Amino acid sequence: MPKHTINPNQWIDLYSDYLFNFTISRVNDREKAKDLVQDTFFAGLKSMKNFKGEASERTWLISILKRKIIDHYRKINSNKGKAEVRVEFNTEDDEGSWLEKRVADTDYRTAEDEIVNNELGDAIYDCLSKLPEKQATVFRMKTIEGLETETICNDLNITASNLWVIIHRARTSMAACMEKNWF
Amino acid sequence: MKHKSFLFISCDEAKHICDKAQYHEATSWETFKLKLRYVWCRITRAYVNKNIKLTETIKKANVSCLNQSEKQVLRKNLQNELKNQQ
């Protein structure tokens, strides 16, 4: 009997953020990342019958996504590593002239930093996926999206004091989970 | 009813202010009262330190997520695809 079952109706709620974060840290393009996540879900639907239940749904979706990311890089023949070309408009002395200069990437990080950062992101989403749905939603909107309290309260139809109670519970659980898995 | 102190706050109140402070939503007066309690309350100190560590970790990870409307679009597309498959 398979250990894991598959339920596409829950994919968005359970895995979209995790997959999106996984993708954006590898392709650095929000629109492309969204497309790749969607392609992954579609490919998952197509090959649902092949799911044996030996791995978890998330592991299975990640393996599809990894293939999609590789395909993406094959398609664009990997432009990564080329110097960033920045075009800027100088408004002071040189009014009206366009400057093009080659600059080092200001967000330069070593490969090791990148790996640690990706793992940290994975650990955060792991912990987030363990929270009750409402707590996860509020925490994500407030902490990751950085939305205003009022906006969240209006969107979710909750009071501000209710929001802070939810945030407190979510933060306590997140801190405990991160303590166990990361710190 | 318990009298609410002007200067000294309860542990729960301190935690609430600390949560708000993580999002820069605590007032200066609230922050002052939290700092005062932080000096002598071991539980508050532990909570504040843990909370700050969590904030810094999330900031460091620079995580991204889909917003509600993006999720809605994704959900709709997935539902359509699911219907087409059936």
Coordinates of N, CA and C in Angstrom, one line a residue, chain A:
Chain A
M1 N 0.8 -1.2 0.0 CA 0.0 0.0 0.0 C 0.9 1.3 0.0
P2 N 0.6 2.3 -0.9 CA 1.4 3.5 -0.9 C 1.4 4.2 0.4
K3 N 2.5 4.8 0.8 CA 2.6 5.5 2.0 C 2.0 6.9 1.9
H4 N 2.1 7.5 0.7 CA 1.6 8.9 0.4 C 0.5 8.9 -0.6
T5 N -0.4 9.8 -0.5 CA -1.5 9.9 -1.5 C -1.3 11.3 -2.2
I6 N -2.1 11.4 -3.3 CA -2.0 12.7 -4.0 C -3.3 13.4 -4.1
N7 N -3.3 14.7 -3.9 CA -4.5 15.5 -3.9 C -4.3 16.8 -4.6
P8 N -4.4 17.0 -5.9 CA -4.1 18.2 -6.6 C -4.9 19.4 -6.0
N9 N -6.1 19.2 -5.4 CA -6.9 20.3 -4.9 C -6.2 21.1 -3.8
Q10 N -5.2 20.4 -3.2 CA -4.5 21.0 -2.0 C -3.2 21.6 -2.4
W11 N -2.8 21.4 -3.6 CA -1.4 21.8 -4.1 C -1.1 23.2 -3.8
I12 N -2.1 24.1 -4.2 CA -1.8 25.6 -4.1 C -1.6 25.9 -2.7
D13 N -2.5 25.5 -1.8 CA -2.4 25.9 -0.4 C -1.1 25.3 0.3
L14 N -0.8 24.0 0.0 CA 0.3 23.4 0.7 C 1.6 23.6 0.1
Y15 N 1.7 23.7 -1.2 CA 3.1 23.7 -1.8 C 3.4 24.9 -2.7
S16 N 2.5 25.8 -3.1 CA 2.8 26.8 -4.0 C 3.9 27.8 -3.5
D17 N 3.8 28.1 -2.2 CA 4.8 29.1 -1.7 C 6.2 28.4 -1.6
Y18 N 6.2 27.2 -1.2 CA 7.5 26.4 -1.1 C 8.1 26.3 -2.5
L19 N 7.3 25.9 -3.4 CA 7.9 25.7 -4.8 C 8.3 27.0 -5.4
F20 N 7.5 28.1 -5.1 CA 7.8 29.4 -5.6 C 9.1 29.9 -5.1
N21 N 9.3 29.8 -3.8 CA 10.5 30.2 -3.1 C 11.7 29.4 -3.7
F22 N 11.5 28.1 -3.8 CA 12.6 27.2 -4.4 C 13.0 27.7 -5.8
T23 N 12.0 28.1 -6.6 CA 12.2 28.5 -7.9 C 12.9 29.9 -8.0
I24 N 12.3 30.8 -7.3 CA 12.8 32.2 -7.4 C 14.3 32.4 -7.0
S25 N 14.7 31.5 -6.0 CA 16.0 31.6 -5.6 C 17.0 31.0 -6.6
R26 N 16.4 30.3 -7.6 CA 17.2 29.7 -8.7 C 17.1 30.4 -10.0
V27 N 16.0 31.1 -10.3 CA 15.9 31.8 -11.6 C 15.9 33.3 -11.5
N28 N 15.7 33.8 -10.3 CA 15.8 35.3 -10.0 C 14.8 36.1 -10.9
D29 N 13.7 35.5 -11.3 CA 12.7 36.3 -12.1 C 11.3 35.8 -11.6
R30 N 10.6 36.8 -11.1 CA 9.3 36.5 -10.5 C 8.3 35.9 -11.5
E31 N 8.2 36.5 -12.6 CA 7.3 36.0 -13.6 C 7.6 34.6 -14.1
K32 N 8.9 34.4 -14.4 CA 9.4 33.1 -14.8 C 9.1 32.1 -13.7
A33 N 9.4 32.5 -12.5 CA 9.2 31.5 -11.4 C 7.7 31.1 -11.3
K34 N 6.8 32.1 -11.5 CA 5.4 31.7 -11.4 C 5.0 30.7 -12.5
D35 N 5.6 31.0 -13.7 CA 5.3 30.1 -14.9 C 5.8 28.7 -14.6
L36 N 7.0 28.6 -14.0 CA 7.6 27.3 -13.8 C 6.8 26.5 -12.7
V37 N 6.3 27.2 -11.7 CA 5.5 26.6 -10.7 C 4.2 26.0 -11.3
Q38 N 3.6 26.9 -12.2 CA 2.4 26.4 -12.9 C 2.7 25.2 -13.8
D39 N 3.8 25.3 -14.5 CA 4.1 24.2 -15.4 C 4.3 22.9 -14.6
T40 N 4.9 23.1 -13.4 CA 5.2 21.9 -12.6 C 3.8 21.3 -12.1
F41 N 2.9 22.1 -11.7 CA 1.6 21.6 -11.3 C 0.9 20.9 -12.5
F42 N 1.0 21.5 -13.7 CA 0.4 20.9 -14.9 C 1.0 19.6 -15.2
A43 N 2.4 19.5 -15.1 CA 3.1 18.3 -15.4 C 2.7 17.2 -14.4
G44 N 2.5 17.7 -13.1 CA 2.1 16.8 -12.0 C 0.8 16.2 -12.3
L45 N -0.1 17.0 -12.8 CA -1.5 16.5 -13.2 C -1.4 15.4 -14.2
K46 N -0.5 15.7 -15.3 CA -0.4 14.8 -16.4 C 0.2 13.4 -15.9
S47 N 1.1 13.5 -15.0 CA 1.8 12.2 -14.6 C 1.3 11.7 -13.3
M48 N 0.1 12.2 -12.9 CA -0.4 11.7 -11.6 C -0.5 10.2 -11.4
K49 N -0.8 9.6 -12.6 CA -1.0 8.1 -12.6 C 0.3 7.4 -12.2
N50 N 1.4 8.1 -12.5 CA 2.7 7.5 -12.2 C 3.2 7.6 -10.8
F51 N 2.4 8.4 -10.0 CA 2.8 8.6 -8.6 C 2.6 7.3 -7.8
K52 N 3.7 6.8 -7.3 CA 3.7 5.5 -6.6 C 3.4 5.7 -5.1
G53 N 3.6 6.9 -4.6 CA 3.3 7.1 -3.2 C 4.5 6.7 -2.3
E54 N 5.7 6.5 -2.9 CA 6.9 6.1 -2.1 C 7.5 7.4 -1.5
A55 N 7.4 8.5 -2.3 CA 7.9 9.7 -1.8 C 6.7 10.6 -1.4
S56 N 7.0 11.7 -0.7 CA 5.8 12.6 -0.3 C 5.5 13.4 -1.6
E57 N 4.3 13.9 -1.6 CA 3.8 14.7 -2.7 C 4.7 15.8 -3.0
R58 N 5.2 16.5 -1.9 CA 6.1 17.6 -2.1 C 7.4 17.2 -2.8
T59 N 8.0 16.1 -2.3 CA 9.3 15.7 -2.9 C 9.1 15.4 -4.4
W60 N 7.9 14.7 -4.7 CA 7.6 14.4 -6.0 C 7.5 15.7 -6.9
L61 N 6.8 16.7 -6.4 CA 6.6 17.9 -7.1 C 7.9 18.6 -7.3
I62 N 8.8 18.6 -6.3 CA 10.1 19.2 -6.3 C 10.9 18.6 -7.4
S63 N 10.8 17.3 -7.5 CA 11.7 16.6 -8.6 C 11.2 17.0 -10.0
I64 N 9.9 17.2 -10.1 CA 9.4 17.7 -11.4 C 9.9 19.1 -11.7
L65 N 9.8 20.0 -10.6 CA 10.2 21.4 -10.7 C 11.7 21.5 -11.1
K66 N 12.5 20.6 -10.5 CA 14.0 20.7 -10.8 C 14.2 20.4 -12.3
R67 N 13.5 19.5 -12.8 CA 13.6 19.2 -14.3 C 13.1 20.5 -15.1
K68 N 12.1 21.1 -14.6 CA 11.6 22.3 -15.3 C 12.6 23.4 -15.3
I69 N 13.3 23.6 -14.1 CA 14.3 24.6 -14.0 C 15.5 24.3 -14.9
I70 N 15.9 23.0 -15.0 CA 17.0 22.7 -15.9 C 16.6 22.9 -17.3
D71 N 15.4 22.6 -17.7 CA 14.9 22.8 -19.1 C 14.9 24.3 -19.4
H72 N 14.5 25.1 -18.4 CA 14.5 26.6 -18.5 C 15.9 27.1 -18.9
Y73 N 16.9 26.6 -18.1 CA 18.3 27.1 -18.4 C 18.8 26.5 -19.7
R74 N 18.4 25.4 -20.1 CA 18.8 24.8 -21.3 C 18.3 25.7 -22.5
K75 N 17.0 26.1 -22.3 CA 16.4 26.9 -23.3 C 17.1 28.3 -23.5
I76 N 17.4 28.9 -22.4 CA 18.0 30.2 -22.6 C 19.5 30.1 -22.7
N77 N 20.0 28.9 -22.7 CA 21.5 28.7 -22.9 C 22.3 29.4 -21.8
S78 N 21.7 29.4 -20.6 CA 22.3 30.0 -19.4 C 23.1 31.3 -19.6
N79 N 22.5 32.4 -19.4 CA 23.1 33.7 -19.4 C 23.8 34.0 -18.1
K80 N 23.6 33.2 -17.1 CA 24.1 33.4 -15.8 C 25.6 33.6 -15.8
G81 N 26.2 34.5 -15.0 CA 27.6 34.6 -15.0 C 28.2 35.7 -15.8
K82 N 27.3 36.2 -16.8 CA 27.8 37.3 -17.6 C 27.7 38.6 -16.7
A83 N 28.5 39.5 -17.1 CA 28.5 40.8 -16.3 C 27.2 41.5 -16.4
E84 N 26.8 42.1 -15.4 CA 25.5 42.8 -15.4 C 25.8 44.1 -16.2
V85 N 24.9 44.4 -17.1 CA 25.0 45.7 -17.8 C 24.0 46.7 -17.3
R86 N 24.4 47.8 -16.7 CA 23.5 48.7 -16.1 C 23.5 50.0 -17.0
V87 N 22.3 50.4 -17.3 CA 22.2 51.7 -18.1 C 21.6 52.7 -17.1
E88 N 22.3 53.8 -17.0 CA 21.7 54.8 -16.1 C 21.7 56.2 -16.7
F89 N 20.7 57.0 -16.3 CA 20.5 58.3 -16.8 C 21.1 59.3 -15.9
N90 N 22.1 60.1 -16.4 CA 22.7 61.1 -15.5 C 22.0 62.4 -15.7
T91 N 21.5 62.9 -14.6 CA 20.7 64.2 -14.7 C 21.5 65.4 -14.3
E92 N 22.7 65.3 -13.8 CA 23.4 66.5 -13.3 C 24.1 67.3 -14.5
D93 N 25.4 67.1 -14.6 CA 26.2 67.8 -15.6 C 25.9 67.3 -17.0
D94 N 25.8 66.1 -17.1 CA 25.7 65.4 -18.4 C 24.3 65.2 -18.9
E95 N 23.5 66.3 -18.8 CA 22.1 66.1 -19.0 C 21.8 65.5 -20.4
G96 N 20.9 64.5 -20.4 CA 20.5 64.0 -21.7 C 21.4 62.8 -22.2
S97 N 22.5 62.6 -21.5 CA 23.3 61.5 -22.1 C 23.1 60.2 -21.3
W98 N 23.2 59.1 -22.0 CA 23.0 57.8 -21.4 C 24.3 57.2 -21.2
L99 N 24.5 56.6 -20.0 CA 25.7 56.0 -19.7 C 25.5 54.5 -19.6
E100 N 26.4 53.8 -20.1 CA 26.3 52.3 -20.0 C 27.6 51.9 -19.3
K101 N 27.5 51.2 -18.2 CA 28.7 50.8 -17.6 C 28.6 49.4 -17.0
R102 N 29.7 48.7 -17.1 CA 29.7 47.4 -16.5 C 30.1 47.4 -15.1
V103 N 29.2 46.9 -14.2 CA 29.4 47.0 -12.8 C 29.4 45.6 -12.2
A104 N 30.0 45.4 -11.0 CA 29.9 44.2 -10.3 C 28.5 44.1 -9.7
D105 N 28.0 42.9 -9.6 CA 26.7 42.7 -9.0 C 26.8 43.1 -7.5
T106 N 26.0 44.1 -7.1 CA 26.1 44.5 -5.7 C 25.5 43.5 -4.7
D107 N 24.7 42.6 -5.2 CA 24.2 41.5 -4.4 C 25.0 40.3 -4.5
Y108 N 26.3 40.5 -4.8 CA 27.1 39.3 -5.1 C 27.2 38.5 -3.8
R109 N 27.0 37.2 -4.0 CA 27.2 36.2 -2.9 C 27.9 35.0 -3.4
T110 N 28.7 34.4 -2.5 CA 29.4 33.2 -2.9 C 28.4 32.1 -3.1
A111 N 28.9 31.0 -3.7 CA 28.1 29.8 -4.0 C 27.6 29.3 -2.6
E112 N 28.6 29.3 -1.6 CA 28.2 28.8 -0.3 C 27.1 29.6 0.4
D113 N 27.2 30.9 0.2 CA 26.1 31.8 0.8 C 24.8 31.4 0.2
E114 N 24.9 31.2 -1.1 CA 23.7 30.9 -1.9 C 23.0 29.6 -1.4
I115 N 23.9 28.6 -1.2 CA 23.3 27.3 -0.7 C 22.7 27.4 0.7
V116 N 23.5 28.1 1.6 CA 23.0 28.3 2.9 C 21.6 29.0 2.9
N117 N 21.6 30.1 2.1 CA 20.3 30.8 1.9 C 19.2 30.0 1.4
N118 N 19.4 29.2 0.4 CA 18.4 28.3 -0.1 C 17.9 27.3 0.9
E119 N 18.9 26.8 1.7 CA 18.5 25.8 2.7 C 17.7 26.5 3.8
L120 N 18.1 27.7 4.1 CA 17.4 28.5 5.2 C 15.9 28.8 4.7
G121 N 15.8 29.2 3.5 CA 14.5 29.4 2.9 C 13.6 28.1 3.0
D122 N 14.2 27.0 2.6 CA 13.5 25.7 2.7 C 13.1 25.4 4.1
A123 N 14.0 25.7 5.1 CA 13.7 25.4 6.5 C 12.5 26.3 7.0
I124 N 12.5 27.5 6.5 CA 11.4 28.5 6.9 C 10.1 27.9 6.3
Y125 N 10.1 27.5 5.1 CA 8.8 27.1 4.5 C 8.4 25.7 5.0
D126 N 9.4 24.9 5.5 CA 9.1 23.7 6.2 C 8.3 24.0 7.4
C127 N 8.8 24.9 8.2 CA 8.1 25.3 9.5 C 6.8 25.9 9.2
L128 N 6.7 26.8 8.2 CA 5.5 27.4 7.8 C 4.4 26.4 7.4
S129 N 4.8 25.4 6.8 CA 3.8 24.4 6.3 C 3.2 23.6 7.5
K130 N 3.9 23.6 8.6 CA 3.4 22.9 9.8 C 2.4 23.7 10.6
L131 N 2.3 25.0 10.3 CA 1.3 25.9 11.0 C -0.1 25.6 10.5
P132 N -1.1 25.9 11.4 CA -2.5 25.8 10.9 C -2.7 26.8 9.8
E133 N -3.6 26.6 8.9 CA -3.7 27.4 7.7 C -3.8 28.9 7.9
K134 N -4.7 29.2 8.9 CA -5.0 30.6 9.1 C -3.7 31.3 9.7
Q135 N -3.0 30.7 10.6 CA -1.8 31.2 11.1 C -0.7 31.4 10.0
A136 N -0.6 30.4 9.2 CA 0.4 30.5 8.1 C 0.0 31.6 7.1
T137 N -1.2 31.8 6.8 CA -1.6 32.9 5.9 C -1.3 34.2 6.5
V138 N -1.7 34.4 7.8 CA -1.5 35.7 8.4 C 0.0 36.0 8.5
F139 N 0.7 35.0 9.0 CA 2.2 35.2 9.2 C 2.9 35.5 7.8
R140 N 2.5 34.8 6.8 CA 3.1 35.0 5.5 C 2.8 36.4 5.0
M141 N 1.5 36.8 5.1 CA 1.1 38.2 4.6 C 1.8 39.3 5.4
K142 N 1.9 39.1 6.7 CA 2.5 40.1 7.5 C 4.1 40.1 7.4
T143 N 4.7 38.9 7.5 CA 6.1 38.9 7.7 C 6.8 38.8 6.3
I144 N 6.3 38.0 5.4 CA 7.0 37.8 4.2 C 6.6 38.8 3.1
E145 N 5.3 39.0 3.0 CA 4.8 40.0 2.0 C 4.9 41.4 2.5
G146 N 5.0 41.6 3.9 CA 5.2 42.9 4.5 C 3.9 43.8 4.3
L147 N 2.7 43.2 4.4 CA 1.5 44.0 4.2 C 1.1 44.7 5.5
E148 N 0.4 45.8 5.4 CA 0.0 46.6 6.5 C -1.1 45.8 7.3
T149 N -1.1 46.0 8.6 CA -2.1 45.3 9.5 C -3.5 45.5 8.9
E150 N -3.8 46.8 8.6 CA -5.2 47.1 8.1 C -5.6 46.3 6.9
T151 N -4.6 46.2 5.9 CA -4.9 45.5 4.7 C -5.2 44.0 5.0
I152 N -4.4 43.4 5.8 CA -4.6 42.0 6.1 C -6.0 41.8 6.8
C153 N -6.3 42.7 7.8 CA -7.6 42.6 8.5 C -8.7 42.8 7.5
N154 N -8.6 43.7 6.6 CA -9.7 43.8 5.6 C -9.8 42.6 4.7
D155 N -8.7 42.1 4.2 CA -8.7 40.9 3.3 C -9.3 39.7 4.0
L156 N -8.9 39.5 5.2 CA -9.3 38.2 5.9 C -10.5 38.4 6.8
N157 N -10.9 39.7 6.9 CA -12.1 40.0 7.7 C -11.9 39.6 9.2
I158 N -10.8 40.1 9.7 CA -10.5 39.8 11.2 C -10.2 41.2 11.8
T159 N -10.2 41.2 13.1 CA -9.9 42.5 13.8 C -8.4 42.5 14.1
A160 N -7.9 43.8 14.4 CA -6.5 43.9 14.6 C -6.0 43.1 15.8
S161 N -6.8 43.1 16.9 CA -6.4 42.3 18.0 C -6.4 40.8 17.7
N162 N -7.3 40.4 16.9 CA -7.3 39.0 16.4 C -6.0 38.7 15.7
L163 N -5.7 39.6 14.8 CA -4.4 39.4 14.0 C -3.2 39.3 14.9
W164 N -3.1 40.1 15.9 CA -1.9 40.0 16.8 C -1.9 38.7 17.6
V165 N -3.1 38.2 17.9 CA -3.1 36.9 18.7 C -2.6 35.8 17.7
I166 N -3.1 35.9 16.5 CA -2.6 34.9 15.5 C -1.1 35.0 15.2
I167 N -0.7 36.2 15.1 CA 0.8 36.5 14.8 C 1.6 35.9 16.0
H168 N 1.1 36.2 17.2 CA 1.9 35.7 18.4 C 2.0 34.2 18.4
R169 N 0.9 33.5 18.1 CA 0.9 32.0 18.1 C 1.8 31.5 17.0
A170 N 1.7 32.2 15.8 CA 2.5 31.7 14.7 C 4.0 31.9 14.9
R171 N 4.3 33.1 15.5 CA 5.8 33.4 15.8 C 6.3 32.4 16.8
T172 N 5.5 32.1 17.8 CA 6.0 31.2 18.9 C 6.2 29.8 18.3
S173 N 5.3 29.3 17.4 CA 5.5 28.0 16.8 C 6.7 28.1 15.8
M174 N 6.8 29.2 15.0 CA 7.9 29.3 14.1 C 9.2 29.3 14.8
A175 N 9.3 30.0 15.9 CA 10.6 30.1 16.6 C 11.0 28.7 17.2
A176 N 10.0 28.0 17.7 CA 10.3 26.7 18.2 C 10.7 25.7 17.1
C177 N 10.0 25.8 16.0 CA 10.4 24.9 14.9 C 11.8 25.2 14.3
M178 N 12.0 26.5 14.2 CA 13.4 26.9 13.6 C 14.5 26.6 14.6
E179 N 14.1 26.7 15.9 CA 15.1 26.3 17.0 C 15.5 24.8 16.8
K180 N 14.5 24.0 16.5 CA 14.7 22.6 16.3 C 15.4 22.3 15.0
N181 N 15.1 23.0 14.0 CA 15.6 22.6 12.6 C 16.8 23.4 12.1
W182 N 17.0 24.6 12.7 CA 18.0 25.4 12.1 C 19.0 26.0 13.1
F183 N 18.5 26.7 14.1 CA 19.4 27.5 15.0 C 20.5 26.6 15.7

